[in-house]
Amino acid sequence: MKTKLMILAISLVSFSGVAMGFDFGKLLEDRLNQELNKDKKTQPATTQPPAGSQNAAASPPATKQKMDVGQLGFALFGDYSPEEENRIGKQISGNLLGAVPLVQDDALQRYVNLVGNWVAMQAGRKNTTWHFGVLETEDINAFAAPGGYIFLTKGLYRRLNNEAELAGVLGHEIAHVTLKHHLKVLKKSSLIGALGQAASSKAKGSDQVVQNLIGNGAEIMARGLDKEAEFEADRVGIVFAARAGYDPWGLPNVLQDMAALPAKDNRTSLLYKTHPHPGDRLAELGEAVGGHLDGFEGKDLASRFYKIR
């Protein structure tokens, strides 16, 4: 399989041209920024009495807020319960759906959820209720949020040829959730430093901690994870798809198709902000997988693949 993947990566062709369409990436970022700044806009300004006034003289000096080292340590290195992770993912997903709604096709959404849940069963992650959806946009991308919330765009779904390719895409996003890539980034981000100050005495149950994670997680969805996390999700995702009985070539075939799109295609502008180039991902898969899957014969199930209207 390594040789085949390297051939795919080397043979990718770049085309010139621009596909017309709205900037989904800008729309998503604007929506997320609106949600993140909502509280700031509604919070009343604090008024200070003029210097030298009687009120000013009577006001006690401001006290510096102390950081609880133990709480900060939890925010950086601790873990969150499935309930808290689900709450974070649910609100982040709500922000995403506030920017772009689901495709109004119940049969499509049921089909994607059936395939997604079957692949997710191979991850062995307990206490997770998985949710899958197709977004009403011609942009080409897919997203995952903590707690098992996964979306792909209608533009990406239209380019899929069979169920194995769908399973490969969903397997990649399932891997992000299973490996807790988003939560790991949140704990390492510089913004987490503020959580130790804002957290209550029981950091694990703190609403403020969760709210900060929700805000930072929304930004990660708009800007993407680091490339090593994406490469790892590719490797683990094809294993999940193969365990489910699908052709492991599903995801590599999708990557090859995306890499052949015009370089200036507006539909992929956000994709390249949130993921490494598909050609790089194919090359990494070839190095990692080698010939381990050469003898595996999975199914593509093209005959039952749901064709979008």
PDB file of C-alpha atoms in Angstrom:
ATOM      1  CA  MET A   1       0.000   0.000   0.000  1.00  0.00           C
ATOM      2  CA  LYS A   2       2.948   2.310   0.642  1.00  0.00           C
ATOM      3  CA  THR A   3       3.970   2.155  -3.026  1.00  0.00           C
ATOM      4  CA  LYS A   4       0.430   2.867  -4.200  1.00  0.00           C
ATOM      5  CA  LEU A   5       0.061   5.837  -1.875  1.00  0.00           C
ATOM      6  CA  MET A   6       3.394   7.280  -2.997  1.00  0.00           C
ATOM      7  CA  ILE A   7       2.305   6.958  -6.633  1.00  0.00           C
ATOM      8  CA  LEU A   8      -0.914   8.801  -5.798  1.00  0.00           C
ATOM      9  CA  ALA A   9       0.971  11.559  -4.031  1.00  0.00           C
ATOM     10  CA  ILE A  10       3.527  12.017  -6.827  1.00  0.00           C
ATOM     11  CA  SER A  11       0.966  11.900  -9.642  1.00  0.00           C
ATOM     12  CA  LEU A  12      -1.275  14.670  -8.287  1.00  0.00           C
ATOM     13  CA  VAL A  13      -1.955  17.345 -10.865  1.00  0.00           C
ATOM     14  CA  SER A  14      -2.535  21.031 -10.087  1.00  0.00           C
ATOM     15  CA  PHE A  15      -4.992  23.039 -12.168  1.00  0.00           C
ATOM     16  CA  SER A  16      -5.524  26.782 -12.443  1.00  0.00           C
ATOM     17  CA  GLY A  17      -8.874  28.491 -12.132  1.00  0.00           C
ATOM     18  CA  VAL A  18     -11.250  29.810  -9.519  1.00  0.00           C
ATOM     19  CA  ALA A  19     -14.593  28.357  -8.437  1.00  0.00           C
ATOM     20  CA  MET A  20     -17.114  31.020  -7.551  1.00  0.00           C
ATOM     21  CA  GLY A  21     -18.892  30.864  -4.196  1.00  0.00           C
ATOM     22  CA  PHE A  22     -19.219  32.575  -0.848  1.00  0.00           C
ATOM     23  CA  ASP A  23     -16.386  32.502   1.657  1.00  0.00           C
ATOM     24  CA  PHE A  24     -17.553  29.836   4.115  1.00  0.00           C
ATOM     25  CA  GLY A  25     -14.368  30.190   6.146  1.00  0.00           C
ATOM     26  CA  LYS A  26     -14.942  33.920   6.655  1.00  0.00           C
ATOM     27  CA  LEU A  27     -18.603  33.296   7.485  1.00  0.00           C
ATOM     28  CA  LEU A  28     -17.692  30.649  10.056  1.00  0.00           C
ATOM     29  CA  GLU A  29     -15.023  32.802  11.691  1.00  0.00           C
ATOM     30  CA  ASP A  30     -17.371  35.801  11.810  1.00  0.00           C
ATOM     31  CA  ARG A  31     -20.083  33.693  13.437  1.00  0.00           C
ATOM     32  CA  LEU A  32     -17.716  32.236  16.018  1.00  0.00           C
ATOM     33  CA  ASN A  33     -16.259  35.646  16.822  1.00  0.00           C
ATOM     34  CA  GLN A  34     -19.787  36.964  17.258  1.00  0.00           C
ATOM     35  CA  GLU A  35     -20.544  34.204  19.772  1.00  0.00           C
ATOM     36  CA  LEU A  36     -17.260  34.705  21.612  1.00  0.00           C
ATOM     37  CA  ASN A  37     -17.788  38.465  21.929  1.00  0.00           C
ATOM     38  CA  LYS A  38     -21.482  38.297  22.843  1.00  0.00           C
ATOM     39  CA  ASP A  39     -20.885  38.524  26.582  1.00  0.00           C
ATOM     40  CA  LYS A  40     -18.382  41.343  26.165  1.00  0.00           C
ATOM     41  CA  LYS A  41     -20.926  43.471  24.296  1.00  0.00           C
ATOM     42  CA  THR A  42     -23.696  42.950  26.838  1.00  0.00           C
ATOM     43  CA  GLN A  43     -21.590  43.344  29.977  1.00  0.00           C
ATOM     44  CA  PRO A  44     -22.118  46.801  31.550  1.00  0.00           C
ATOM     45  CA  ALA A  45     -19.066  48.986  31.822  1.00  0.00           C
ATOM     46  CA  THR A  46     -17.620  49.484  35.279  1.00  0.00           C
ATOM     47  CA  THR A  47     -17.698  53.130  36.330  1.00  0.00           C
ATOM     48  CA  GLN A  48     -15.029  54.637  38.536  1.00  0.00           C
ATOM     49  CA  PRO A  49     -15.618  57.709  40.741  1.00  0.00           C
ATOM     50  CA  PRO A  50     -13.560  60.759  39.790  1.00  0.00           C
ATOM     51  CA  ALA A  51     -10.218  61.130  41.460  1.00  0.00           C
ATOM     52  CA  GLY A  52     -10.328  63.109  44.690  1.00  0.00           C
ATOM     53  CA  SER A  53     -14.041  62.553  45.292  1.00  0.00           C
ATOM     54  CA  GLN A  54     -15.430  61.269  48.575  1.00  0.00           C
ATOM     55  CA  ASN A  55     -16.442  57.969  46.998  1.00  0.00           C
ATOM     56  CA  ALA A  56     -12.972  57.515  45.625  1.00  0.00           C
ATOM     57  CA  ALA A  57     -11.445  58.032  49.037  1.00  0.00           C
ATOM     58  CA  ALA A  58     -13.825  55.532  50.588  1.00  0.00           C
ATOM     59  CA  SER A  59     -13.254  52.861  47.936  1.00  0.00           C
ATOM     60  CA  PRO A  60     -11.004  50.008  49.066  1.00  0.00           C
ATOM     61  CA  PRO A  61      -7.899  49.361  46.977  1.00  0.00           C
ATOM     62  CA  ALA A  62      -8.266  46.767  44.239  1.00  0.00           C
ATOM     63  CA  THR A  63      -7.025  43.348  45.230  1.00  0.00           C
ATOM     64  CA  LYS A  64      -5.011  41.272  42.814  1.00  0.00           C
ATOM     65  CA  GLN A  65      -6.683  37.978  41.986  1.00  0.00           C
ATOM     66  CA  LYS A  66      -4.593  35.024  43.052  1.00  0.00           C
ATOM     67  CA  MET A  67      -4.019  32.043  40.814  1.00  0.00           C
ATOM     68  CA  ASP A  68      -4.751  28.640  42.302  1.00  0.00           C
ATOM     69  CA  VAL A  69      -1.800  26.529  41.154  1.00  0.00           C
ATOM     70  CA  GLY A  70      -3.704  23.299  41.713  1.00  0.00           C
ATOM     71  CA  GLN A  71      -6.603  24.445  39.548  1.00  0.00           C
ATOM     72  CA  LEU A  72      -4.256  25.645  36.828  1.00  0.00           C
ATOM     73  CA  GLY A  73      -2.532  22.279  36.915  1.00  0.00           C
ATOM     74  CA  PHE A  74      -5.856  20.559  36.379  1.00  0.00           C
ATOM     75  CA  ALA A  75      -6.721  22.832  33.459  1.00  0.00           C
ATOM     76  CA  LEU A  76      -3.405  22.038  31.823  1.00  0.00           C
ATOM     77  CA  PHE A  77      -2.970  18.358  32.639  1.00  0.00           C
ATOM     78  CA  GLY A  78      -6.245  17.033  34.018  1.00  0.00           C
ATOM     79  CA  ASP A  79      -9.074  15.332  32.201  1.00  0.00           C
ATOM     80  CA  TYR A  80     -12.731  16.164  31.746  1.00  0.00           C
ATOM     81  CA  SER A  81     -15.696  13.909  32.278  1.00  0.00           C
ATOM     82  CA  PRO A  82     -17.706  12.642  29.280  1.00  0.00           C
ATOM     83  CA  GLU A  83     -20.522  14.967  30.357  1.00  0.00           C
ATOM     84  CA  GLU A  84     -18.273  18.029  30.303  1.00  0.00           C
ATOM     85  CA  GLU A  85     -16.692  17.027  27.009  1.00  0.00           C
ATOM     86  CA  ASN A  86     -20.159  16.561  25.518  1.00  0.00           C
ATOM     87  CA  ARG A  87     -21.252  19.965  26.787  1.00  0.00           C
ATOM     88  CA  ILE A  88     -18.233  21.618  25.176  1.00  0.00           C
ATOM     89  CA  GLY A  89     -18.816  19.867  21.849  1.00  0.00           C
ATOM     90  CA  LYS A  90     -22.549  20.508  21.872  1.00  0.00           C
ATOM     91  CA  GLN A  91     -22.184  24.262  22.215  1.00  0.00           C
ATOM     92  CA  ILE A  92     -19.325  24.470  19.700  1.00  0.00           C
ATOM     93  CA  SER A  93     -21.502  22.536  17.245  1.00  0.00           C
ATOM     94  CA  GLY A  94     -24.384  24.886  17.949  1.00  0.00           C
ATOM     95  CA  ASN A  95     -22.171  27.816  16.992  1.00  0.00           C
ATOM     96  CA  LEU A  96     -21.205  26.028  13.775  1.00  0.00           C
ATOM     97  CA  LEU A  97     -24.831  25.290  12.897  1.00  0.00           C
ATOM     98  CA  GLY A  98     -25.635  28.917  13.618  1.00  0.00           C
ATOM     99  CA  ALA A  99     -23.310  29.795  10.739  1.00  0.00           C
ATOM    100  CA  VAL A 100     -24.414  27.072   8.308  1.00  0.00           C
ATOM    101  CA  PRO A 101     -27.479  24.805   8.756  1.00  0.00           C
ATOM    102  CA  LEU A 102     -27.821  21.110   8.019  1.00  0.00           C
ATOM    103  CA  VAL A 103     -28.918  19.951   4.569  1.00  0.00           C
ATOM    104  CA  GLN A 104     -32.697  19.517   4.572  1.00  0.00           C
ATOM    105  CA  ASP A 105     -32.628  15.861   3.541  1.00  0.00           C
ATOM    106  CA  ASP A 106     -33.668  13.483   6.316  1.00  0.00           C
ATOM    107  CA  ALA A 107     -32.695  10.373   4.357  1.00  0.00           C
ATOM    108  CA  LEU A 108     -29.191  11.738   3.815  1.00  0.00           C
ATOM    109  CA  GLN A 109     -28.730  12.636   7.473  1.00  0.00           C
ATOM    110  CA  ARG A 110     -29.981   9.204   8.616  1.00  0.00           C
ATOM    111  CA  TYR A 111     -27.646   7.455   6.190  1.00  0.00           C
ATOM    112  CA  VAL A 112     -24.579   9.426   7.288  1.00  0.00           C
ATOM    113  CA  ASN A 113     -25.428   8.763  10.946  1.00  0.00           C
ATOM    114  CA  LEU A 114     -25.765   5.016  10.306  1.00  0.00           C
ATOM    115  CA  VAL A 115     -22.393   4.830   8.561  1.00  0.00           C
ATOM    116  CA  GLY A 116     -20.752   7.131  11.094  1.00  0.00           C
ATOM    117  CA  ASN A 117     -21.994   5.228  14.124  1.00  0.00           C
ATOM    118  CA  TRP A 118     -20.880   1.910  12.620  1.00  0.00           C
ATOM    119  CA  VAL A 119     -17.360   3.252  12.062  1.00  0.00           C
ATOM    120  CA  ALA A 120     -17.363   4.883  15.521  1.00  0.00           C
ATOM    121  CA  MET A 121     -18.130   1.512  17.122  1.00  0.00           C
ATOM    122  CA  GLN A 122     -14.688   0.365  15.954  1.00  0.00           C
ATOM    123  CA  ALA A 123     -13.045   3.097  18.050  1.00  0.00           C
ATOM    124  CA  GLY A 124     -14.047   1.383  21.300  1.00  0.00           C
ATOM    125  CA  ARG A 125     -14.873   4.680  22.976  1.00  0.00           C
ATOM    126  CA  LYS A 126     -17.455   4.223  25.708  1.00  0.00           C
ATOM    127  CA  ASN A 127     -19.832   6.834  27.123  1.00  0.00           C
ATOM    128  CA  THR A 128     -19.994   8.731  23.828  1.00  0.00           C
ATOM    129  CA  THR A 129     -23.160   9.402  21.851  1.00  0.00           C
ATOM    130  CA  TRP A 130     -22.083  10.168  18.302  1.00  0.00           C
ATOM    131  CA  HIS A 131     -23.800  12.765  16.118  1.00  0.00           C
ATOM    132  CA  PHE A 132     -23.139  13.218  12.399  1.00  0.00           C
ATOM    133  CA  GLY A 133     -24.459  15.784   9.954  1.00  0.00           C
ATOM    134  CA  VAL A 134     -24.030  17.216   6.456  1.00  0.00           C
ATOM    135  CA  LEU A 135     -23.811  21.015   6.275  1.00  0.00           C
ATOM    136  CA  GLU A 136     -25.578  23.079   3.622  1.00  0.00           C
ATOM    137  CA  THR A 137     -22.547  24.565   1.876  1.00  0.00           C
ATOM    138  CA  GLU A 138     -20.643  23.744  -1.311  1.00  0.00           C
ATOM    139  CA  ASP A 139     -17.328  24.292   0.473  1.00  0.00           C
ATOM    140  CA  ILE A 140     -15.214  21.143   0.805  1.00  0.00           C
ATOM    141  CA  ASN A 141     -14.365  20.325   4.413  1.00  0.00           C
ATOM    142  CA  ALA A 142     -15.187  18.282   7.508  1.00  0.00           C
ATOM    143  CA  PHE A 143     -15.154  19.145  11.208  1.00  0.00           C
ATOM    144  CA  ALA A 144     -15.122  17.396  14.576  1.00  0.00           C
ATOM    145  CA  ALA A 145     -15.878  18.722  18.052  1.00  0.00           C
ATOM    146  CA  PRO A 146     -15.315  17.091  21.466  1.00  0.00           C
ATOM    147  CA  GLY A 147     -18.004  14.721  22.641  1.00  0.00           C
ATOM    148  CA  GLY A 148     -18.663  13.041  19.280  1.00  0.00           C
ATOM    149  CA  TYR A 149     -20.063  15.852  17.091  1.00  0.00           C
ATOM    150  CA  ILE A 150     -18.952  15.446  13.471  1.00  0.00           C
ATOM    151  CA  PHE A 151     -19.904  17.317  10.309  1.00  0.00           C
ATOM    152  CA  LEU A 152     -18.963  17.241   6.654  1.00  0.00           C
ATOM    153  CA  THR A 153     -20.063  19.720   4.027  1.00  0.00           C
ATOM    154  CA  LYS A 154     -22.390  19.029   1.127  1.00  0.00           C
ATOM    155  CA  GLY A 155     -19.577  20.079  -1.191  1.00  0.00           C
ATOM    156  CA  LEU A 156     -17.369  17.296   0.161  1.00  0.00           C
ATOM    157  CA  TYR A 157     -20.180  14.731   0.177  1.00  0.00           C
ATOM    158  CA  ARG A 158     -20.918  15.426  -3.510  1.00  0.00           C
ATOM    159  CA  ARG A 159     -17.356  14.405  -4.388  1.00  0.00           C
ATOM    160  CA  LEU A 160     -17.601  10.999  -2.698  1.00  0.00           C
ATOM    161  CA  ASN A 161     -18.129   7.971  -4.926  1.00  0.00           C
ATOM    162  CA  ASN A 162     -18.961   5.211  -2.471  1.00  0.00           C
ATOM    163  CA  GLU A 163     -19.579   4.333   1.160  1.00  0.00           C
ATOM    164  CA  ALA A 164     -15.943   3.406   1.798  1.00  0.00           C
ATOM    165  CA  GLU A 165     -14.894   6.967   0.973  1.00  0.00           C
ATOM    166  CA  LEU A 166     -17.539   8.324   3.340  1.00  0.00           C
ATOM    167  CA  ALA A 167     -16.327   5.912   6.034  1.00  0.00           C
ATOM    168  CA  GLY A 168     -12.749   7.096   5.504  1.00  0.00           C
ATOM    169  CA  VAL A 169     -13.690  10.763   5.925  1.00  0.00           C
ATOM    170  CA  LEU A 170     -15.785  10.053   9.019  1.00  0.00           C
ATOM    171  CA  GLY A 171     -13.078   7.764  10.410  1.00  0.00           C
ATOM    172  CA  HIS A 172     -10.605  10.658  10.254  1.00  0.00           C
ATOM    173  CA  GLU A 173     -12.945  12.923  12.244  1.00  0.00           C
ATOM    174  CA  ILE A 174     -13.837  10.132  14.695  1.00  0.00           C
ATOM    175  CA  ALA A 175     -10.111   9.727  15.345  1.00  0.00           C
ATOM    176  CA  HIS A 176      -9.859  13.417  16.313  1.00  0.00           C
ATOM    177  CA  VAL A 177     -12.541  12.911  18.965  1.00  0.00           C
ATOM    178  CA  THR A 178     -11.187   9.572  20.191  1.00  0.00           C
ATOM    179  CA  LEU A 179      -7.653  10.944  20.519  1.00  0.00           C
ATOM    180  CA  LYS A 180      -9.000  14.153  22.136  1.00  0.00           C
ATOM    181  CA  HIS A 181      -6.980  16.331  19.792  1.00  0.00           C
ATOM    182  CA  HIS A 182      -9.079  19.437  20.387  1.00  0.00           C
ATOM    183  CA  LEU A 183      -9.025  19.132  24.173  1.00  0.00           C
ATOM    184  CA  LYS A 184      -5.255  18.597  24.155  1.00  0.00           C
ATOM    185  CA  VAL A 185      -4.764  21.805  22.188  1.00  0.00           C
ATOM    186  CA  LEU A 186      -7.065  23.692  24.542  1.00  0.00           C
ATOM    187  CA  LYS A 187      -5.048  22.595  27.559  1.00  0.00           C
ATOM    188  CA  LYS A 188      -1.799  23.688  25.937  1.00  0.00           C
ATOM    189  CA  SER A 189      -3.027  27.015  24.603  1.00  0.00           C
ATOM    190  CA  SER A 190      -1.940  30.250  26.216  1.00  0.00           C
ATOM    191  CA  LEU A 191      -5.587  31.080  26.877  1.00  0.00           C
ATOM    192  CA  ILE A 192      -5.837  28.221  29.350  1.00  0.00           C
ATOM    193  CA  GLY A 193      -3.685  30.222  31.757  1.00  0.00           C
ATOM    194  CA  ALA A 194      -6.711  32.359  32.536  1.00  0.00           C
ATOM    195  CA  LEU A 195      -8.752  29.309  33.467  1.00  0.00           C
ATOM    196  CA  GLY A 196      -6.794  28.725  36.654  1.00  0.00           C
ATOM    197  CA  GLN A 197      -7.754  32.204  37.822  1.00  0.00           C
ATOM    198  CA  ALA A 198     -11.396  31.961  36.788  1.00  0.00           C
ATOM    199  CA  ALA A 199     -12.043  28.408  38.002  1.00  0.00           C
ATOM    200  CA  SER A 200     -13.980  27.650  41.144  1.00  0.00           C
ATOM    201  CA  SER A 201     -12.599  25.572  43.997  1.00  0.00           C
ATOM    202  CA  LYS A 202     -13.740  22.471  42.135  1.00  0.00           C
ATOM    203  CA  ALA A 203     -12.227  23.089  38.726  1.00  0.00           C
ATOM    204  CA  LYS A 204     -13.640  19.927  37.195  1.00  0.00           C
ATOM    205  CA  GLY A 205     -17.188  21.150  37.644  1.00  0.00           C
ATOM    206  CA  SER A 206     -16.545  24.804  36.963  1.00  0.00           C
ATOM    207  CA  ASP A 207     -18.901  26.512  34.519  1.00  0.00           C
ATOM    208  CA  GLN A 208     -16.245  29.138  33.843  1.00  0.00           C
ATOM    209  CA  VAL A 209     -13.720  26.486  32.814  1.00  0.00           C
ATOM    210  CA  VAL A 210     -16.184  24.897  30.424  1.00  0.00           C
ATOM    211  CA  GLN A 211     -17.238  28.252  28.961  1.00  0.00           C
ATOM    212  CA  ASN A 212     -13.623  29.197  28.253  1.00  0.00           C
ATOM    213  CA  LEU A 213     -13.006  25.825  26.643  1.00  0.00           C
ATOM    214  CA  ILE A 214     -16.085  26.290  24.465  1.00  0.00           C
ATOM    215  CA  GLY A 215     -14.836  29.642  23.230  1.00  0.00           C
ATOM    216  CA  ASN A 216     -11.317  28.435  22.544  1.00  0.00           C
ATOM    217  CA  GLY A 217     -12.607  25.248  20.921  1.00  0.00           C
ATOM    218  CA  ALA A 218     -14.710  27.284  18.506  1.00  0.00           C
ATOM    219  CA  GLU A 219     -11.588  29.126  17.412  1.00  0.00           C
ATOM    220  CA  ILE A 220      -9.765  25.823  16.841  1.00  0.00           C
ATOM    221  CA  MET A 221     -12.597  24.604  14.597  1.00  0.00           C
ATOM    222  CA  ALA A 222     -12.222  27.723  12.465  1.00  0.00           C
ATOM    223  CA  ARG A 223      -8.417  27.681  12.373  1.00  0.00           C
ATOM    224  CA  GLY A 224      -7.566  23.983  12.564  1.00  0.00           C
ATOM    225  CA  LEU A 225      -5.278  21.642  14.484  1.00  0.00           C
ATOM    226  CA  ASP A 226      -1.559  21.203  13.912  1.00  0.00           C
ATOM    227  CA  LYS A 227      -0.458  18.995  11.028  1.00  0.00           C
ATOM    228  CA  GLU A 228       0.787  16.165  13.257  1.00  0.00           C
ATOM    229  CA  ALA A 229      -2.708  15.752  14.707  1.00  0.00           C
ATOM    230  CA  GLU A 230      -4.132  15.622  11.172  1.00  0.00           C
ATOM    231  CA  PHE A 231      -1.581  13.013  10.086  1.00  0.00           C
ATOM    232  CA  GLU A 232      -2.373  10.912  13.159  1.00  0.00           C
ATOM    233  CA  ALA A 233      -6.120  11.151  12.477  1.00  0.00           C
ATOM    234  CA  ASP A 234      -5.492   9.919   8.908  1.00  0.00           C
ATOM    235  CA  ARG A 235      -3.581   6.880  10.176  1.00  0.00           C
ATOM    236  CA  VAL A 236      -6.086   5.984  12.872  1.00  0.00           C
ATOM    237  CA  GLY A 237      -9.092   6.829  10.695  1.00  0.00           C
ATOM    238  CA  ILE A 238      -8.258   4.321   7.965  1.00  0.00           C
ATOM    239  CA  VAL A 239      -7.831   1.650  10.651  1.00  0.00           C
ATOM    240  CA  PHE A 240     -11.316   2.400  12.003  1.00  0.00           C
ATOM    241  CA  ALA A 241     -12.758   2.181   8.476  1.00  0.00           C
ATOM    242  CA  ALA A 242     -10.918  -1.084   7.788  1.00  0.00           C
ATOM    243  CA  ARG A 243     -12.152  -2.594  11.068  1.00  0.00           C
ATOM    244  CA  ALA A 244     -15.679  -1.725   9.964  1.00  0.00           C
ATOM    245  CA  GLY A 245     -15.128  -3.802   6.813  1.00  0.00           C
ATOM    246  CA  TYR A 246     -14.554  -0.970   4.345  1.00  0.00           C
ATOM    247  CA  ASP A 247     -11.875  -0.656   1.699  1.00  0.00           C
ATOM    248  CA  PRO A 248      -9.013   1.213   3.444  1.00  0.00           C
ATOM    249  CA  TRP A 249      -8.375   3.027   0.156  1.00  0.00           C
ATOM    250  CA  GLY A 250     -11.478   5.142   0.812  1.00  0.00           C
ATOM    251  CA  LEU A 251      -9.734   8.059   2.516  1.00  0.00           C
ATOM    252  CA  PRO A 252      -6.650   8.065   0.225  1.00  0.00           C
ATOM    253  CA  ASN A 253      -8.971   8.209  -2.793  1.00  0.00           C
ATOM    254  CA  VAL A 254     -10.727  11.252  -1.318  1.00  0.00           C
ATOM    255  CA  LEU A 255      -7.383  12.937  -0.630  1.00  0.00           C
ATOM    256  CA  GLN A 256      -6.272  12.307  -4.205  1.00  0.00           C
ATOM    257  CA  ASP A 257      -9.480  13.851  -5.529  1.00  0.00           C
ATOM    258  CA  MET A 258      -9.140  16.940  -3.321  1.00  0.00           C
ATOM    259  CA  ALA A 259      -5.491  17.427  -4.246  1.00  0.00           C
ATOM    260  CA  ALA A 260      -6.425  17.535  -7.934  1.00  0.00           C
ATOM    261  CA  LEU A 261      -8.780  20.490  -7.431  1.00  0.00           C
ATOM    262  CA  PRO A 262      -7.703  23.897  -8.792  1.00  0.00           C
ATOM    263  CA  ALA A 263      -5.199  25.604  -6.519  1.00  0.00           C
ATOM    264  CA  LYS A 264      -7.347  28.753  -6.261  1.00  0.00           C
ATOM    265  CA  ASP A 265     -10.674  26.975  -5.806  1.00  0.00           C
ATOM    266  CA  ASN A 266     -12.623  29.018  -3.243  1.00  0.00           C
ATOM    267  CA  ARG A 267     -14.354  25.881  -1.994  1.00  0.00           C
ATOM    268  CA  THR A 268     -11.104  24.617  -0.472  1.00  0.00           C
ATOM    269  CA  SER A 269      -9.865  27.872   1.072  1.00  0.00           C
ATOM    270  CA  LEU A 270     -10.941  26.897   4.602  1.00  0.00           C
ATOM    271  CA  LEU A 271      -9.842  23.283   4.065  1.00  0.00           C
ATOM    272  CA  TYR A 272      -6.248  24.389   3.526  1.00  0.00           C
ATOM    273  CA  LYS A 273      -6.447  26.638   6.593  1.00  0.00           C
ATOM    274  CA  THR A 274      -7.553  23.737   8.801  1.00  0.00           C
ATOM    275  CA  HIS A 275      -5.711  20.778   7.214  1.00  0.00           C
ATOM    276  CA  PRO A 276      -2.334  20.062   5.581  1.00  0.00           C
ATOM    277  CA  HIS A 277      -2.316  19.754   1.780  1.00  0.00           C
ATOM    278  CA  PRO A 278      -3.850  16.419   0.652  1.00  0.00           C
ATOM    279  CA  GLY A 279      -0.642  15.540  -1.191  1.00  0.00           C
ATOM    280  CA  ASP A 280       1.340  15.821   2.042  1.00  0.00           C
ATOM    281  CA  ARG A 281      -1.232  13.687   3.822  1.00  0.00           C
ATOM    282  CA  LEU A 282      -0.973  10.978   1.163  1.00  0.00           C
ATOM    283  CA  ALA A 283       2.808  10.944   1.449  1.00  0.00           C
ATOM    284  CA  GLU A 284       2.621  10.642   5.245  1.00  0.00           C
ATOM    285  CA  LEU A 285       0.102   7.801   4.987  1.00  0.00           C
ATOM    286  CA  GLY A 286       2.372   5.960   2.574  1.00  0.00           C
ATOM    287  CA  GLU A 287       5.293   6.172   4.992  1.00  0.00           C
ATOM    288  CA  ALA A 288       3.219   5.156   8.009  1.00  0.00           C
ATOM    289  CA  VAL A 289       1.119   2.349   6.562  1.00  0.00           C
ATOM    290  CA  GLY A 290       3.711   0.716   4.331  1.00  0.00           C
ATOM    291  CA  GLY A 291       2.439  -2.654   3.135  1.00  0.00           C
ATOM    292  CA  HIS A 292       0.425  -3.534   6.234  1.00  0.00           C
ATOM    293  CA  LEU A 293      -2.935  -3.251   4.465  1.00  0.00           C
ATOM    294  CA  ASP A 294      -1.948  -4.732   1.102  1.00  0.00           C
ATOM    295  CA  GLY A 295      -3.674  -8.037   1.822  1.00  0.00           C
ATOM    296  CA  PHE A 296      -6.803  -6.496   3.283  1.00  0.00           C
ATOM    297  CA  GLU A 297      -9.887  -6.686   1.075  1.00  0.00           C
ATOM    298  CA  GLY A 298     -12.615  -4.376   2.264  1.00  0.00           C
ATOM    299  CA  LYS A 299     -15.783  -3.327   0.460  1.00  0.00           C
ATOM    300  CA  ASP A 300     -16.596   0.010  -1.124  1.00  0.00           C
ATOM    301  CA  LEU A 301     -20.404  -0.599  -1.100  1.00  0.00           C
ATOM    302  CA  ALA A 302     -20.902   1.799  -4.001  1.00  0.00           C
ATOM    303  CA  SER A 303     -24.250   0.203  -4.864  1.00  0.00           C
ATOM    304  CA  ARG A 304     -25.911   1.406  -1.660  1.00  0.00           C
ATOM    305  CA  PHE A 305     -24.194   4.789  -1.414  1.00  0.00           C
ATOM    306  CA  TYR A 306     -26.801   7.522  -0.947  1.00  0.00           C
ATOM    307  CA  LYS A 307     -26.764   9.952  -3.856  1.00  0.00           C
ATOM    308  CA  ILE A 308     -27.418  13.479  -2.698  1.00  0.00           C
ATOM    309  CA  ARG A 309     -30.228  15.364  -4.398  1.00  0.00           C
TER     310      ARG A 309
END
